[in-house]
């Protein structure tokens, strides 16, 4: 892979880089004579107290600088991408892959299948470990890149090969042993596909994975069990069956029983069910205590409970008794959280002068009856909200947007949707943002 200069997109104010005179558009070519491959190399190289930098400015001119700083001082730079030598692409053909369940003709970045251990280490994205040459395994070991987030799905070689459509997928137990021997950790994910890796296969997978939850640094730190998500764009011959209410109830009982056994054995549940299972099953979410330290929060394990808890705490400090002038807003969420978020809406509407109307939507775009908030698209907003009384604006959870850009998963922009609905769209991230946007 070719290493490109690391292009700077932002220089943080009052930082070392701002003092020196770095600008967005400049690029770092080398640090102490080494060209960083990615953000991991960059952070590692910048830990030195004396840095010799080779920098390319926006006009293409090369500069050589020397910086003296404290060991743990950050330069204050943000980059266009975390990978300066390109993405390690996926070489599996999983039938449930979300990338293959999208319509054609959208922006090219939507079709990139990453399976890159560096993004797993930096951002918690899941990888399969099927495409790593020996030198990358060595780098994981040398740089102690842990924990990584691994899509296991099944530990029986033939079942995992069937799911990933890749003969190298059968090596997962040897790979977990590799992590264990080096005292490195993973967080595992199991996407359950009915009649392929459920039932006795799911039990086998969870038992195999928890056999690595031993010692001072357990190689398998946690397991998230997630239902397969299917869209109307998926390939016809994919042999997949959607998760029914009955199947969800069955998986919940099975995993709860095993988690109880694991708690007695390890002092931790180790394996957790994503919130979606309970929403599909029509069952109550587990209590807050059951999620322990929320080790798989980004996988939707406990995220609803945590959001409600954080809101309750923040509301005590941030919610005023009244707002003036009066405000009317529409809060858009996926219909999966409609019931769980009712107490939040009730608290917001207890503020005199504030009216928040929650619109809990299913996704017409993906063809899903039950939708998580992160999958609601611009099309869905137009489909459900055109002609509705929206009030002064839409409170839009930023999980609906692509990597912090103002673009939905269906390629529509926030600006485009706001124009068509003739309203303001207010992206919100987190509880405090929600409250502050409502009462400002």
Tab-separated table of C-alpha atoms in Angstrom:
chain	number	residue	atom	x	y	z
A	1	UNK	CA	0.000	0.000	0.000
A	2	UNK	CA	1.237	3.501	-0.819
A	3	UNK	CA	1.630	5.839	2.153
A	4	UNK	CA	0.268	9.301	1.371
A	5	UNK	CA	1.156	12.429	3.362
A	6	UNK	CA	-1.260	12.863	6.275
A	7	UNK	CA	-3.515	15.731	5.180
A	8	UNK	CA	-4.551	18.111	7.967
A	9	UNK	CA	-8.194	19.240	8.060
A	10	UNK	CA	-8.177	21.151	11.353
A	11	UNK	CA	-5.665	22.884	13.607
A	12	UNK	CA	-6.988	23.149	17.168
A	13	UNK	CA	-6.852	26.674	18.588
A	14	UNK	CA	-4.139	27.389	21.223
A	15	UNK	CA	-2.354	24.139	20.332
A	16	UNK	CA	1.363	23.622	19.590
A	17	UNK	CA	0.509	23.304	15.876
A	18	UNK	CA	-1.469	26.590	15.924
A	19	UNK	CA	1.480	28.359	17.604
A	20	UNK	CA	3.877	27.087	14.932
A	21	UNK	CA	1.552	28.210	12.150
A	22	UNK	CA	0.124	24.984	10.727
A	23	UNK	CA	-2.890	25.421	8.424
A	24	UNK	CA	-5.651	23.130	7.212
A	25	UNK	CA	-4.447	21.761	3.872
A	26	UNK	CA	-0.873	21.174	5.102
A	27	UNK	CA	0.233	17.534	5.243
A	28	UNK	CA	2.735	15.612	7.374
A	29	UNK	CA	5.157	13.562	5.256
A	30	UNK	CA	7.419	12.177	8.007
A	31	UNK	CA	8.050	12.330	11.770
A	32	UNK	CA	11.644	11.639	12.847
A	33	UNK	CA	12.326	10.191	9.403
A	34	UNK	CA	9.352	7.784	9.428
A	35	UNK	CA	6.235	8.210	7.259
A	36	UNK	CA	3.216	7.345	9.428
A	37	UNK	CA	0.896	4.735	7.881
A	38	UNK	CA	-2.048	5.804	9.990
A	39	UNK	CA	-3.193	7.643	13.102
A	40	UNK	CA	-1.718	4.893	15.299
A	41	UNK	CA	1.793	5.495	13.912
A	42	UNK	CA	1.241	9.262	14.143
A	43	UNK	CA	0.265	9.084	17.846
A	44	UNK	CA	3.133	6.701	18.611
A	45	UNK	CA	5.741	8.857	16.813
A	46	UNK	CA	4.431	12.079	18.395
A	47	UNK	CA	5.038	10.665	21.882
A	48	UNK	CA	8.730	11.675	21.532
A	49	UNK	CA	9.874	14.910	23.167
A	50	UNK	CA	11.823	16.087	20.125
A	51	UNK	CA	10.109	15.818	16.735
A	52	UNK	CA	11.747	16.395	13.357
A	53	UNK	CA	8.857	17.013	10.976
A	54	UNK	CA	8.759	17.021	7.205
A	55	UNK	CA	5.676	18.964	6.133
A	56	UNK	CA	4.141	19.675	2.747
A	57	UNK	CA	2.175	22.930	2.615
A	58	UNK	CA	-0.965	23.487	0.531
A	59	UNK	CA	1.114	24.903	-2.358
A	60	UNK	CA	3.260	21.732	-2.498
A	61	UNK	CA	6.361	23.250	-0.863
A	62	UNK	CA	8.338	21.091	1.620
A	63	UNK	CA	9.287	22.431	5.084
A	64	UNK	CA	11.491	20.861	7.795
A	65	UNK	CA	10.668	21.746	11.420
A	66	UNK	CA	11.941	20.754	14.832
A	67	UNK	CA	9.545	20.743	17.779
A	68	UNK	CA	10.444	20.292	21.435
A	69	UNK	CA	7.551	19.437	23.706
A	70	UNK	CA	6.551	17.449	26.785
A	71	UNK	CA	6.244	13.700	26.298
A	72	UNK	CA	2.425	13.605	26.496
A	73	UNK	CA	1.665	16.911	24.698
A	74	UNK	CA	-0.568	16.576	21.648
A	75	UNK	CA	0.240	18.725	18.589
A	76	UNK	CA	-3.438	19.622	18.116
A	77	UNK	CA	-3.985	18.367	14.566
A	78	UNK	CA	-6.953	16.587	12.994
A	79	UNK	CA	-6.655	14.657	9.719
A	80	UNK	CA	-8.749	13.948	6.654
A	81	UNK	CA	-8.625	10.209	7.394
A	82	UNK	CA	-7.227	7.903	10.070
A	83	UNK	CA	-5.510	5.764	7.415
A	84	UNK	CA	-2.766	7.379	5.327
A	85	UNK	CA	-2.051	4.241	3.270
A	86	UNK	CA	-5.639	3.298	2.322
A	87	UNK	CA	-8.242	0.942	3.703
A	88	UNK	CA	-7.713	-2.784	4.231
A	89	UNK	CA	-10.768	-4.066	2.380
A	90	UNK	CA	-12.986	-6.977	3.315
A	91	UNK	CA	-12.506	-10.283	1.492
A	92	UNK	CA	-15.636	-12.016	2.850
A	93	UNK	CA	-19.042	-12.305	1.191
A	94	UNK	CA	-21.319	-12.401	4.264
A	95	UNK	CA	-24.935	-12.614	3.024
A	96	UNK	CA	-26.089	-10.284	5.844
A	97	UNK	CA	-23.500	-7.577	5.061
A	98	UNK	CA	-25.234	-4.207	5.224
A	99	UNK	CA	-23.104	-2.840	2.348
A	100	UNK	CA	-24.679	-5.399	-0.020
A	101	UNK	CA	-28.161	-4.554	1.235
A	102	UNK	CA	-28.144	-1.029	-0.202
A	103	UNK	CA	-29.526	0.213	-3.494
A	104	UNK	CA	-26.999	0.962	-6.261
A	105	UNK	CA	-26.072	4.451	-7.422
A	106	UNK	CA	-25.249	6.168	-4.114
A	107	UNK	CA	-21.929	7.827	-3.199
A	108	UNK	CA	-18.966	5.463	-3.522
A	109	UNK	CA	-17.949	5.616	0.164
A	110	UNK	CA	-21.188	3.785	1.072
A	111	UNK	CA	-19.958	0.678	-0.762
A	112	UNK	CA	-16.482	0.436	0.827
A	113	UNK	CA	-16.245	-2.771	2.836
A	114	UNK	CA	-13.656	-2.126	5.486
A	115	UNK	CA	-12.204	-4.973	7.493
A	116	UNK	CA	-9.338	-2.981	8.955
A	117	UNK	CA	-7.885	-3.765	12.393
A	118	UNK	CA	-6.699	-0.159	12.757
A	119	UNK	CA	-10.260	1.218	12.576
A	120	UNK	CA	-11.241	-1.484	15.047
A	121	UNK	CA	-8.558	-0.334	17.497
A	122	UNK	CA	-9.212	3.393	16.991
A	123	UNK	CA	-13.012	3.499	16.703
A	124	UNK	CA	-14.389	0.110	17.771
A	125	UNK	CA	-15.547	-1.013	14.322
A	126	UNK	CA	-15.808	-4.777	13.855
A	127	UNK	CA	-13.404	-6.894	11.792
A	128	UNK	CA	-13.273	-10.607	10.953
A	129	UNK	CA	-9.478	-11.332	11.081
A	130	UNK	CA	-9.702	-13.211	7.733
A	131	UNK	CA	-7.529	-10.857	5.676
A	132	UNK	CA	-4.444	-10.136	7.792
A	133	UNK	CA	-0.989	-10.952	6.418
A	134	UNK	CA	1.681	-12.002	8.933
A	135	UNK	CA	3.266	-8.524	9.152
A	136	UNK	CA	-0.047	-7.032	10.366
A	137	UNK	CA	-0.373	-9.711	13.079
A	138	UNK	CA	3.183	-8.794	14.125
A	139	UNK	CA	2.239	-5.119	14.283
A	140	UNK	CA	-0.804	-5.866	16.480
A	141	UNK	CA	1.513	-7.738	18.847
A	142	UNK	CA	4.391	-5.222	18.836
A	143	UNK	CA	2.181	-2.149	19.301
A	144	UNK	CA	-0.177	-3.931	21.739
A	145	UNK	CA	-3.238	-2.898	19.705
A	146	UNK	CA	-5.862	-4.060	22.160
A	147	UNK	CA	-8.778	-4.387	22.519
A	148	UNK	CA	-9.969	-5.146	18.976
A	149	UNK	CA	-13.628	-5.717	18.071
A	150	UNK	CA	-14.213	-8.989	16.228
A	151	UNK	CA	-17.235	-10.296	14.306
A	152	UNK	CA	-17.135	-13.944	15.321
A	153	UNK	CA	-20.727	-15.034	14.483
A	154	UNK	CA	-19.826	-18.716	14.983
A	155	UNK	CA	-16.860	-20.641	16.365
A	156	UNK	CA	-17.562	-23.943	14.548
A	157	UNK	CA	-15.355	-23.712	11.431
A	158	UNK	CA	-17.963	-24.992	8.937
A	159	UNK	CA	-20.684	-22.639	10.259
A	160	UNK	CA	-18.403	-19.578	10.197
A	161	UNK	CA	-17.144	-20.456	6.687
A	162	UNK	CA	-20.774	-20.753	5.540
A	163	UNK	CA	-21.596	-17.330	7.011
A	164	UNK	CA	-18.515	-15.448	5.780
A	165	UNK	CA	-18.184	-17.387	2.494
A	166	UNK	CA	-14.434	-17.541	3.116
A	167	UNK	CA	-12.354	-20.647	3.877
A	168	UNK	CA	-10.012	-18.625	6.107
A	169	UNK	CA	-12.957	-17.940	8.438
A	170	UNK	CA	-12.551	-21.387	10.031
A	171	UNK	CA	-9.396	-20.333	11.928
A	172	UNK	CA	-11.179	-18.243	14.563
A	173	UNK	CA	-10.419	-20.458	17.605
A	174	UNK	CA	-6.673	-20.549	16.770
A	175	UNK	CA	-6.772	-16.758	16.381
A	176	UNK	CA	-8.419	-16.309	19.785
A	177	UNK	CA	-5.689	-18.509	21.268
A	178	UNK	CA	-3.140	-16.171	19.631
A	179	UNK	CA	-4.698	-13.195	21.475
A	180	UNK	CA	-4.789	-15.155	24.718
A	181	UNK	CA	-1.095	-16.148	24.527
A	182	UNK	CA	-0.107	-12.508	24.026
A	183	UNK	CA	-2.428	-11.150	26.739
A	184	UNK	CA	-4.332	-9.102	24.161
A	185	UNK	CA	-8.114	-8.669	24.213
A	186	UNK	CA	-11.098	-8.671	21.895
A	187	UNK	CA	-14.770	-7.782	22.265
A	188	UNK	CA	-16.784	-10.290	20.215
A	189	UNK	CA	-19.949	-9.861	18.177
A	190	UNK	CA	-22.347	-12.630	17.124
A	191	UNK	CA	-24.954	-11.675	14.493
A	192	UNK	CA	-27.635	-14.349	14.786
A	193	UNK	CA	-29.071	-15.611	11.485
A	194	UNK	CA	-32.056	-17.922	12.122
A	195	UNK	CA	-31.492	-21.545	11.084
A	196	UNK	CA	-27.773	-20.960	10.398
A	197	UNK	CA	-25.958	-20.019	13.629
A	198	UNK	CA	-28.784	-20.028	16.208
A	199	UNK	CA	-29.912	-22.773	18.604
A	200	UNK	CA	-27.202	-25.312	19.441
A	201	UNK	CA	-24.677	-23.386	17.270
A	202	UNK	CA	-25.250	-20.190	19.272
A	203	UNK	CA	-24.782	-22.105	22.527
A	204	UNK	CA	-21.554	-23.666	21.205
A	205	UNK	CA	-20.261	-20.235	20.109
A	206	UNK	CA	-20.985	-18.625	23.488
A	207	UNK	CA	-19.418	-21.512	25.403
A	208	UNK	CA	-16.317	-21.468	23.161
A	209	UNK	CA	-15.946	-17.693	23.506
A	210	UNK	CA	-16.380	-17.679	27.291
A	211	UNK	CA	-13.671	-20.355	27.565
A	212	UNK	CA	-11.345	-17.441	26.674
A	213	UNK	CA	-12.836	-15.248	29.437
A	214	UNK	CA	-10.247	-16.383	31.972
A	215	UNK	CA	-7.153	-15.043	33.692
A	216	UNK	CA	-6.194	-11.533	34.680
A	217	UNK	CA	-6.614	-10.214	31.118
A	218	UNK	CA	-9.396	-12.288	29.521
A	219	UNK	CA	-8.797	-12.684	25.770
A	220	UNK	CA	-12.560	-12.376	25.164
A	221	UNK	CA	-13.644	-9.426	27.308
A	222	UNK	CA	-17.324	-9.385	26.273
A	223	UNK	CA	-19.781	-10.755	23.707
A	224	UNK	CA	-22.687	-8.943	22.035
A	225	UNK	CA	-25.471	-11.053	20.523
A	226	UNK	CA	-27.205	-9.085	17.760
A	227	UNK	CA	-30.186	-9.975	15.512
A	228	UNK	CA	-29.535	-10.018	11.747
A	229	UNK	CA	-30.915	-6.883	10.059
A	230	UNK	CA	-32.358	-7.357	6.571
A	231	UNK	CA	-33.443	-4.715	4.049
A	232	UNK	CA	-35.601	-4.884	0.930
A	233	UNK	CA	-32.482	-4.412	-1.235
A	234	UNK	CA	-30.824	-7.635	-0.124
A	235	UNK	CA	-29.843	-10.295	-2.671
A	236	UNK	CA	-32.665	-12.794	-3.253
A	237	UNK	CA	-30.489	-15.910	-2.954
A	238	UNK	CA	-29.028	-15.010	0.451
A	239	UNK	CA	-30.710	-17.913	2.391
A	240	UNK	CA	-31.490	-15.537	5.266
A	241	UNK	CA	-34.669	-15.483	7.342
A	242	UNK	CA	-35.769	-12.338	9.238
A	243	UNK	CA	-35.918	-12.565	13.052
A	244	UNK	CA	-39.551	-13.136	14.087
A	245	UNK	CA	-41.048	-12.216	17.457
A	246	UNK	CA	-41.022	-15.908	18.422
A	247	UNK	CA	-37.354	-16.317	17.398
A	248	UNK	CA	-36.427	-13.198	19.415
A	249	UNK	CA	-38.177	-14.593	22.507
A	250	UNK	CA	-36.383	-17.925	22.030
A	251	UNK	CA	-32.928	-16.291	21.732
A	252	UNK	CA	-33.601	-14.068	24.771
A	253	UNK	CA	-34.442	-17.096	26.984
A	254	UNK	CA	-31.443	-19.050	25.678
A	255	UNK	CA	-28.886	-16.258	26.204
A	256	UNK	CA	-30.331	-15.187	29.574
A	257	UNK	CA	-29.992	-18.757	30.863
A	258	UNK	CA	-26.377	-18.993	29.664
A	259	UNK	CA	-25.539	-15.531	31.047
A	260	UNK	CA	-26.846	-16.635	34.454
A	261	UNK	CA	-24.491	-19.635	34.323
A	262	UNK	CA	-21.576	-17.388	33.239
A	263	UNK	CA	-22.274	-14.986	36.130
A	264	UNK	CA	-21.889	-17.802	38.630
A	265	UNK	CA	-18.714	-19.035	36.939
A	266	UNK	CA	-16.968	-15.749	35.993
A	267	UNK	CA	-18.684	-13.095	38.133
A	268	UNK	CA	-19.894	-11.452	34.904
A	269	UNK	CA	-22.610	-12.152	32.299
A	270	UNK	CA	-19.862	-11.939	29.613
A	271	UNK	CA	-22.564	-12.243	26.893
A	272	UNK	CA	-25.256	-9.589	26.387
A	273	UNK	CA	-28.229	-9.212	24.082
A	274	UNK	CA	-28.592	-6.109	21.919
A	275	UNK	CA	-31.617	-3.964	22.836
A	276	UNK	CA	-33.229	-4.864	19.488
A	277	UNK	CA	-34.020	-8.414	20.646
A	278	UNK	CA	-36.334	-7.083	23.371
A	279	UNK	CA	-37.987	-4.605	21.002
A	280	UNK	CA	-38.669	-7.340	18.399
A	281	UNK	CA	-39.892	-9.714	21.131
A	282	UNK	CA	-42.109	-7.059	22.713
A	283	UNK	CA	-40.411	-7.676	26.074
A	284	UNK	CA	-39.150	-5.317	28.767
A	285	UNK	CA	-35.518	-4.259	28.541
A	286	UNK	CA	-33.177	-5.688	31.200
A	287	UNK	CA	-32.569	-3.597	34.311
A	288	UNK	CA	-29.681	-1.152	34.306
A	289	UNK	CA	-27.600	-3.271	36.715
A	290	UNK	CA	-27.576	-6.194	34.269
A	291	UNK	CA	-25.421	-4.262	31.786
A	292	UNK	CA	-22.498	-3.989	34.256
A	293	UNK	CA	-19.974	-1.545	32.687
A	294	UNK	CA	-21.785	-1.331	29.302
A	295	UNK	CA	-18.844	-2.960	27.445
A	296	UNK	CA	-20.797	-3.213	24.160
A	297	UNK	CA	-22.726	0.067	24.259
A	298	UNK	CA	-21.821	0.960	20.639
A	299	UNK	CA	-23.375	-2.312	19.525
A	300	UNK	CA	-26.738	-1.269	20.928
A	301	UNK	CA	-26.325	-3.278	24.140
A	302	UNK	CA	-27.890	-1.151	26.869
A	303	UNK	CA	-27.839	2.085	24.878
A	304	UNK	CA	-31.562	2.761	25.510
A	305	UNK	CA	-31.287	2.200	29.282
A	306	UNK	CA	-28.151	4.352	29.464
A	307	UNK	CA	-29.750	7.184	27.434
A	308	UNK	CA	-32.815	7.273	29.703
A	309	UNK	CA	-30.593	7.215	32.816
A	310	UNK	CA	-28.333	10.020	31.515
A	311	UNK	CA	-31.402	12.076	30.565
A	312	UNK	CA	-32.905	11.733	34.063
A	313	UNK	CA	-29.647	12.974	35.654
A	314	UNK	CA	-29.094	15.811	33.167
A	315	UNK	CA	-32.744	16.941	33.326
A	316	UNK	CA	-32.423	17.701	37.070
A	317	UNK	CA	-29.663	20.221	36.329
A	318	UNK	CA	-30.500	21.525	32.881
A	319	UNK	CA	-34.285	21.549	32.464
A	320	UNK	CA	-35.789	24.920	33.475
A	321	UNK	CA	-39.363	25.165	34.840
A	322	UNK	CA	-40.378	27.153	31.746
A	323	UNK	CA	-39.161	28.538	28.421
A	324	UNK	CA	-40.033	31.834	26.843
A	325	UNK	CA	-40.969	32.428	24.083
A	326	UNK	CA	-42.901	29.199	23.616
A	327	UNK	CA	-41.292	26.489	21.447
A	328	UNK	CA	-42.730	23.567	19.511
A	329	UNK	CA	-40.337	20.910	18.141
A	330	UNK	CA	-40.504	17.450	16.552
A	331	UNK	CA	-38.072	14.795	17.821
A	332	UNK	CA	-37.470	12.082	15.240
A	333	UNK	CA	-36.446	8.574	16.392
A	334	UNK	CA	-36.728	4.992	15.120
A	335	UNK	CA	-39.967	3.312	16.200
A	336	UNK	CA	-37.920	0.694	18.088
A	337	UNK	CA	-37.420	3.153	20.982
A	338	UNK	CA	-40.924	4.667	21.023
A	339	UNK	CA	-42.055	3.020	24.268
A	340	UNK	CA	-38.703	3.383	26.066
A	341	UNK	CA	-38.475	7.125	25.339
A	342	UNK	CA	-42.014	8.070	26.489
A	343	UNK	CA	-40.745	9.152	29.972
A	344	UNK	CA	-38.248	11.529	28.300
A	345	UNK	CA	-40.965	13.182	26.191
A	346	UNK	CA	-43.138	13.494	29.287
A	347	UNK	CA	-40.348	15.274	31.201
A	348	UNK	CA	-39.601	17.649	28.310
A	349	UNK	CA	-43.282	18.535	27.966
A	350	UNK	CA	-43.510	19.257	31.696
A	351	UNK	CA	-41.509	22.443	30.951
A	352	UNK	CA	-44.023	25.286	30.611
A	353	UNK	CA	-43.957	26.749	27.100
A	354	UNK	CA	-42.187	23.727	25.547
A	355	UNK	CA	-43.960	21.204	23.319
A	356	UNK	CA	-41.895	18.270	22.003
A	357	UNK	CA	-43.698	15.867	19.717
A	358	UNK	CA	-41.878	12.537	19.280
A	359	UNK	CA	-42.237	11.014	15.823
A	360	UNK	CA	-41.216	7.343	16.047
A	361	UNK	CA	-40.713	6.177	12.466
A	362	UNK	CA	-40.324	2.838	10.715
A	363	UNK	CA	-38.013	2.840	7.689
A	364	UNK	CA	-39.892	2.804	4.399
A	365	UNK	CA	-36.516	3.218	2.650
A	366	UNK	CA	-35.018	-0.031	3.994
A	367	UNK	CA	-38.370	-1.813	4.139
A	368	UNK	CA	-38.192	-2.528	7.885
A	369	UNK	CA	-41.237	-2.575	10.177
A	370	UNK	CA	-39.113	-2.038	13.268
A	371	UNK	CA	-36.283	0.450	12.818
A	372	UNK	CA	-33.446	1.569	15.020
A	373	UNK	CA	-32.822	5.314	15.040
A	374	UNK	CA	-29.475	5.062	13.229
A	375	UNK	CA	-31.118	3.613	10.101
A	376	UNK	CA	-33.735	6.328	9.545
A	377	UNK	CA	-32.961	8.135	6.265
A	378	UNK	CA	-33.781	11.430	4.597
A	379	UNK	CA	-36.352	9.586	2.456
A	380	UNK	CA	-38.055	8.350	5.657
A	381	UNK	CA	-38.310	11.869	7.063
A	382	UNK	CA	-39.968	13.107	3.865
A	383	UNK	CA	-42.193	10.007	3.637
A	384	UNK	CA	-43.530	10.367	7.197
A	385	UNK	CA	-43.384	14.113	7.881
A	386	UNK	CA	-44.431	15.862	4.649
A	387	UNK	CA	-47.529	17.928	5.325
A	388	UNK	CA	-47.283	17.408	9.115
A	389	UNK	CA	-47.197	20.231	11.671
A	390	UNK	CA	-43.498	20.015	12.590
A	391	UNK	CA	-43.330	23.196	14.625
A	392	UNK	CA	-40.148	25.278	14.575
A	393	UNK	CA	-37.770	22.456	13.755
A	394	UNK	CA	-36.762	18.810	13.851
A	395	UNK	CA	-34.526	17.413	16.604
A	396	UNK	CA	-32.402	14.956	14.623
A	397	UNK	CA	-30.216	12.358	16.421
A	398	UNK	CA	-26.780	12.603	14.802
A	399	UNK	CA	-26.550	8.765	14.638
A	400	UNK	CA	-28.727	9.111	11.508
A	401	UNK	CA	-25.907	10.976	9.778
A	402	UNK	CA	-22.867	9.519	8.049
A	403	UNK	CA	-19.702	9.960	10.191
A	404	UNK	CA	-20.614	13.383	11.445
A	405	UNK	CA	-21.258	14.733	7.913
A	406	UNK	CA	-24.639	16.365	7.284
A	407	UNK	CA	-25.648	13.469	5.010
A	408	UNK	CA	-28.125	10.628	5.659
A	409	UNK	CA	-27.435	6.969	4.831
A	410	UNK	CA	-29.500	7.281	1.636
A	411	UNK	CA	-27.230	10.086	0.403
A	412	UNK	CA	-29.775	12.869	0.962
A	413	UNK	CA	-28.346	15.932	2.683
A	414	UNK	CA	-29.806	17.552	5.799
A	415	UNK	CA	-30.115	20.792	3.834
A	416	UNK	CA	-32.145	19.061	1.082
A	417	UNK	CA	-34.572	17.462	3.572
A	418	UNK	CA	-34.924	20.724	5.546
A	419	UNK	CA	-35.747	22.571	2.311
A	420	UNK	CA	-38.378	20.035	1.240
A	421	UNK	CA	-40.007	20.011	4.682
A	422	UNK	CA	-39.637	23.785	4.905
A	423	UNK	CA	-38.246	23.611	8.439
A	424	UNK	CA	-35.006	23.847	10.383
A	425	UNK	CA	-33.210	20.578	11.184
A	426	UNK	CA	-31.224	20.577	14.425
A	427	UNK	CA	-28.733	17.673	14.679
A	428	UNK	CA	-28.276	16.582	18.300
A	429	UNK	CA	-25.702	14.244	19.809
A	430	UNK	CA	-26.378	13.016	23.308
A	431	UNK	CA	-28.596	13.983	26.193
A	432	UNK	CA	-27.224	17.445	27.032
A	433	UNK	CA	-27.450	18.482	23.397
A	434	UNK	CA	-31.086	17.332	23.289
A	435	UNK	CA	-32.017	19.338	26.391
A	436	UNK	CA	-30.042	22.466	25.454
A	437	UNK	CA	-31.489	22.526	21.935
A	438	UNK	CA	-35.017	22.227	23.335
A	439	UNK	CA	-34.668	25.043	25.876
A	440	UNK	CA	-32.208	27.463	24.251
